Amino acid sequence: MDEKKYTFENKEYRDTYRHTTSHILAQAVKRLFPDTKLAIGPAIDDGFYYDLDSETVFTPELLEQIEAEMRKICKEKLPIERFELPREAALALMREKNEPYKVELINDLPLDAHISFYTQGEFTDLCAGPHLDSTGRIKGNAIKLTACNAAYWRGDSNRQTLQRIYGVAFPKKEQLDEYLARS
């Protein structure tokens, strides 16, 4: 057994950790600003982001509120469960949740694609994964939302302008503090 399999030294684990944190970000935003529409939220080299369509402008003060809600979600230790749906059921679910970007993503998948979702508490998101098994695996005191910028949906300047919230997440607060001191 690889002793580094579940450490940040393993890129696959690090990306899974950060991708899970992006879903916690989206869940926190939906709790605080329920009319927000979700686009995408991947892990990136130095953290994660989530693209959002919201009437609310995410100021630094609001990012602090979102971070606080993220810490609450981590403390709730919500199980994260994967499930698949056939295309029509997946589309119906995302239409019911009023998530037009997710509907578009599903429509762009190949006809034989496995369409998977992840649920944590009241929050469900279209996602290929993978994710950790619980929001409790993420250390809430080692999360920092770092910026919010404009981003075009699918990188197309003729499409909707979204807000992209960036963040970083580490398994230990000391690692976050070190990262922030270097930045």
PDB file of C-alpha atoms in Angstrom, residues 2-139:
ATOM      1  CA  ASP A   2       1.288   3.427  -0.947  1.00  0.00           C
ATOM      2  CA  GLU A   3       1.611   5.445   2.266  1.00  0.00           C
ATOM      3  CA  LYS A   4       1.336   8.699   0.282  1.00  0.00           C
ATOM      4  CA  LYS A   5      -1.887   7.708  -1.493  1.00  0.00           C
ATOM      5  CA  TYR A   6      -4.039   9.926   0.755  1.00  0.00           C
ATOM      6  CA  THR A   7      -1.642  12.855   1.114  1.00  0.00           C
ATOM      7  CA  PHE A   8      -1.196  16.124  -0.745  1.00  0.00           C
ATOM      8  CA  GLU A   9       2.017  14.730  -2.210  1.00  0.00           C
ATOM      9  CA  ASN A  10      -0.238  12.570  -4.412  1.00  0.00           C
ATOM     10  CA  LYS A  11      -1.622  14.803  -7.187  1.00  0.00           C
ATOM     11  CA  GLU A  12      -4.709  12.605  -7.693  1.00  0.00           C
ATOM     12  CA  TYR A  13      -5.646  12.871  -4.007  1.00  0.00           C
ATOM     13  CA  ARG A  14      -4.837  16.612  -3.940  1.00  0.00           C
ATOM     14  CA  ASP A  15      -7.104  17.209  -6.968  1.00  0.00           C
ATOM     15  CA  THR A  16      -9.911  15.102  -5.441  1.00  0.00           C
ATOM     16  CA  TYR A  17      -9.608  17.044  -2.169  1.00  0.00           C
ATOM     17  CA  ARG A  18      -9.771  20.392  -3.955  1.00  0.00           C
ATOM     18  CA  HIS A  19     -12.577  19.318  -6.276  1.00  0.00           C
ATOM     19  CA  THR A  20     -14.595  18.219  -3.247  1.00  0.00           C
ATOM     20  CA  THR A  21     -13.922  21.658  -1.753  1.00  0.00           C
ATOM     21  CA  SER A  22     -15.271  23.314  -4.925  1.00  0.00           C
ATOM     22  CA  HIS A  23     -18.557  21.474  -4.342  1.00  0.00           C
ATOM     23  CA  ILE A  24     -18.602  22.695  -0.734  1.00  0.00           C
ATOM     24  CA  LEU A  25     -18.150  26.216  -2.135  1.00  0.00           C
ATOM     25  CA  ALA A  26     -21.096  25.726  -4.509  1.00  0.00           C
ATOM     26  CA  GLN A  27     -23.247  24.324  -1.700  1.00  0.00           C
ATOM     27  CA  ALA A  28     -22.396  27.294   0.539  1.00  0.00           C
ATOM     28  CA  VAL A  29     -23.255  29.758  -2.240  1.00  0.00           C
ATOM     29  CA  LYS A  30     -26.584  28.001  -2.908  1.00  0.00           C
ATOM     30  CA  ARG A  31     -27.428  28.119   0.816  1.00  0.00           C
ATOM     31  CA  LEU A  32     -26.692  31.840   1.046  1.00  0.00           C
ATOM     32  CA  PHE A  33     -27.825  32.890  -2.454  1.00  0.00           C
ATOM     33  CA  PRO A  34     -30.334  30.238  -3.608  1.00  0.00           C
ATOM     34  CA  ASP A  35     -31.054  31.863  -6.981  1.00  0.00           C
ATOM     35  CA  THR A  36     -27.440  31.437  -8.106  1.00  0.00           C
ATOM     36  CA  LYS A  37     -26.967  29.180 -11.133  1.00  0.00           C
ATOM     37  CA  LEU A  38     -24.055  26.745 -11.145  1.00  0.00           C
ATOM     38  CA  ALA A  39     -21.688  26.319 -14.084  1.00  0.00           C
ATOM     39  CA  ILE A  40     -18.465  24.353 -13.420  1.00  0.00           C
ATOM     40  CA  GLY A  41     -16.107  23.905 -10.475  1.00  0.00           C
ATOM     41  CA  PRO A  42     -12.851  22.051 -11.096  1.00  0.00           C
ATOM     42  CA  ALA A  43      -9.634  21.618  -9.166  1.00  0.00           C
ATOM     43  CA  ILE A  44      -6.743  23.581 -10.662  1.00  0.00           C
ATOM     44  CA  ASP A  45      -2.982  23.481 -10.070  1.00  0.00           C
ATOM     45  CA  ASP A  46      -3.000  25.689  -6.994  1.00  0.00           C
ATOM     46  CA  GLY A  47      -6.571  25.305  -5.734  1.00  0.00           C
ATOM     47  CA  PHE A  48     -10.046  25.287  -7.204  1.00  0.00           C
ATOM     48  CA  TYR A  49     -12.746  27.558  -8.577  1.00  0.00           C
ATOM     49  CA  TYR A  50     -16.443  27.569  -9.276  1.00  0.00           C
ATOM     50  CA  ASP A  51     -18.150  29.594 -12.022  1.00  0.00           C
ATOM     51  CA  LEU A  52     -21.482  31.039 -10.915  1.00  0.00           C
ATOM     52  CA  ASP A  53     -24.270  33.079 -12.474  1.00  0.00           C
ATOM     53  CA  SER A  54     -25.716  35.329  -9.786  1.00  0.00           C
ATOM     54  CA  GLU A  55     -27.395  38.700  -9.457  1.00  0.00           C
ATOM     55  CA  THR A  56     -25.305  39.081  -6.301  1.00  0.00           C
ATOM     56  CA  VAL A  57     -21.853  40.557  -6.804  1.00  0.00           C
ATOM     57  CA  PHE A  58     -19.460  38.495  -4.712  1.00  0.00           C
ATOM     58  CA  THR A  59     -17.455  41.115  -2.819  1.00  0.00           C
ATOM     59  CA  PRO A  60     -14.588  40.308  -0.413  1.00  0.00           C
ATOM     60  CA  GLU A  61     -17.063  40.649   2.472  1.00  0.00           C
ATOM     61  CA  LEU A  62     -19.418  38.125   0.876  1.00  0.00           C
ATOM     62  CA  LEU A  63     -16.503  35.754   0.228  1.00  0.00           C
ATOM     63  CA  GLU A  64     -15.892  35.798   4.004  1.00  0.00           C
ATOM     64  CA  GLN A  65     -19.555  34.866   4.592  1.00  0.00           C
ATOM     65  CA  ILE A  66     -19.280  32.067   2.022  1.00  0.00           C
ATOM     66  CA  GLU A  67     -16.082  30.788   3.695  1.00  0.00           C
ATOM     67  CA  ALA A  68     -17.883  30.711   7.060  1.00  0.00           C
ATOM     68  CA  GLU A  69     -20.719  28.677   5.512  1.00  0.00           C
ATOM     69  CA  MET A  70     -18.145  26.335   3.948  1.00  0.00           C
ATOM     70  CA  ARG A  71     -16.627  25.728   7.402  1.00  0.00           C
ATOM     71  CA  LYS A  72     -20.115  24.887   8.714  1.00  0.00           C
ATOM     72  CA  ILE A  73     -20.631  22.383   5.877  1.00  0.00           C
ATOM     73  CA  CYS A  74     -17.283  20.746   6.694  1.00  0.00           C
ATOM     74  CA  LYS A  75     -18.318  20.441  10.359  1.00  0.00           C
ATOM     75  CA  GLU A  76     -21.642  18.860   9.316  1.00  0.00           C
ATOM     76  CA  LYS A  77     -19.666  15.866   7.978  1.00  0.00           C
ATOM     77  CA  LEU A  78     -22.201  15.246   5.243  1.00  0.00           C
ATOM     78  CA  PRO A  79     -21.778  11.942   3.396  1.00  0.00           C
ATOM     79  CA  ILE A  80     -20.964  12.496  -0.281  1.00  0.00           C
ATOM     80  CA  GLU A  81     -22.739   9.978  -2.485  1.00  0.00           C
ATOM     81  CA  ARG A  82     -22.435   9.360  -6.210  1.00  0.00           C
ATOM     82  CA  PHE A  83     -25.347   8.253  -8.370  1.00  0.00           C
ATOM     83  CA  GLU A  84     -26.090   7.979 -12.084  1.00  0.00           C
ATOM     84  CA  LEU A  85     -29.213   8.829 -14.036  1.00  0.00           C
ATOM     85  CA  PRO A  86     -30.311   8.143 -17.599  1.00  0.00           C
ATOM     86  CA  ARG A  87     -30.136  11.209 -19.843  1.00  0.00           C
ATOM     87  CA  GLU A  88     -33.824  12.209 -19.656  1.00  0.00           C
ATOM     88  CA  ALA A  89     -33.951  11.835 -15.874  1.00  0.00           C
ATOM     89  CA  ALA A  90     -30.688  13.810 -15.548  1.00  0.00           C
ATOM     90  CA  LEU A  91     -32.097  16.598 -17.719  1.00  0.00           C
ATOM     91  CA  ALA A  92     -35.363  16.597 -15.755  1.00  0.00           C
ATOM     92  CA  LEU A  93     -33.470  16.867 -12.457  1.00  0.00           C
ATOM     93  CA  MET A  94     -31.363  19.811 -13.609  1.00  0.00           C
ATOM     94  CA  ARG A  95     -34.410  21.554 -15.129  1.00  0.00           C
ATOM     95  CA  GLU A  96     -36.297  21.046 -11.854  1.00  0.00           C
ATOM     96  CA  LYS A  97     -33.345  22.616  -9.990  1.00  0.00           C
ATOM     97  CA  ASN A  98     -33.326  25.472 -12.547  1.00  0.00           C
ATOM     98  CA  GLU A  99     -29.704  24.830 -13.547  1.00  0.00           C
ATOM     99  CA  PRO A 100     -29.496  25.796 -17.261  1.00  0.00           C
ATOM    100  CA  TYR A 101     -25.708  25.439 -17.486  1.00  0.00           C
ATOM    101  CA  LYS A 102     -25.941  21.855 -16.236  1.00  0.00           C
ATOM    102  CA  VAL A 103     -28.702  21.144 -18.774  1.00  0.00           C
ATOM    103  CA  GLU A 104     -26.411  22.429 -21.529  1.00  0.00           C
ATOM    104  CA  LEU A 105     -23.524  20.274 -20.275  1.00  0.00           C
ATOM    105  CA  ILE A 106     -25.729  17.161 -20.219  1.00  0.00           C
ATOM    106  CA  ASN A 107     -26.988  17.883 -23.732  1.00  0.00           C
ATOM    107  CA  ASP A 108     -23.370  18.080 -24.936  1.00  0.00           C
ATOM    108  CA  LEU A 109     -22.452  14.660 -23.527  1.00  0.00           C
ATOM    109  CA  PRO A 110     -22.292  11.680 -25.911  1.00  0.00           C
ATOM    110  CA  LEU A 111     -25.554   9.725 -26.082  1.00  0.00           C
ATOM    111  CA  ASP A 112     -23.959   6.714 -24.361  1.00  0.00           C
ATOM    112  CA  ALA A 113     -22.330   8.757 -21.559  1.00  0.00           C
ATOM    113  CA  HIS A 114     -22.702   7.780 -17.917  1.00  0.00           C
ATOM    114  CA  ILE A 115     -24.288  10.857 -16.322  1.00  0.00           C
ATOM    115  CA  SER A 116     -23.233  11.075 -12.719  1.00  0.00           C
ATOM    116  CA  PHE A 117     -24.142  13.324  -9.827  1.00  0.00           C
ATOM    117  CA  TYR A 118     -22.859  13.814  -6.308  1.00  0.00           C
ATOM    118  CA  THR A 119     -25.092  14.607  -3.338  1.00  0.00           C
ATOM    119  CA  GLN A 120     -24.043  16.050   0.012  1.00  0.00           C
ATOM    120  CA  GLY A 121     -26.896  16.974   2.311  1.00  0.00           C
ATOM    121  CA  GLU A 122     -29.459  19.058   0.410  1.00  0.00           C
ATOM    122  CA  PHE A 123     -26.974  19.770  -2.403  1.00  0.00           C
ATOM    123  CA  THR A 124     -26.752  17.768  -5.633  1.00  0.00           C
ATOM    124  CA  ASP A 125     -24.448  18.595  -8.546  1.00  0.00           C
ATOM    125  CA  LEU A 126     -23.763  17.119 -11.966  1.00  0.00           C
ATOM    126  CA  CYS A 127     -20.199  15.845 -11.822  1.00  0.00           C
ATOM    127  CA  ALA A 128     -17.910  13.132 -13.168  1.00  0.00           C
ATOM    128  CA  GLY A 129     -15.996  13.146  -9.863  1.00  0.00           C
ATOM    129  CA  PRO A 130     -14.217  11.734  -8.042  1.00  0.00           C
ATOM    130  CA  HIS A 131     -14.903  13.140  -4.567  1.00  0.00           C
ATOM    131  CA  LEU A 132     -13.991  12.307  -1.001  1.00  0.00           C
ATOM    132  CA  ASP A 133     -16.640  10.405   0.961  1.00  0.00           C
ATOM    133  CA  SER A 134     -17.622  13.193   3.395  1.00  0.00           C
ATOM    134  CA  THR A 135     -17.507  16.966   3.736  1.00  0.00           C
ATOM    135  CA  GLY A 136     -15.888  16.248   7.098  1.00  0.00           C
ATOM    136  CA  ARG A 137     -12.703  15.156   5.330  1.00  0.00           C
ATOM    137  CA  ILE A 138     -12.099  18.800   4.331  1.00  0.00           C
ATOM    138  CA  LYS A 139     -10.476  20.949   7.002  1.00  0.00           C
TER     139      LYS A 139
END
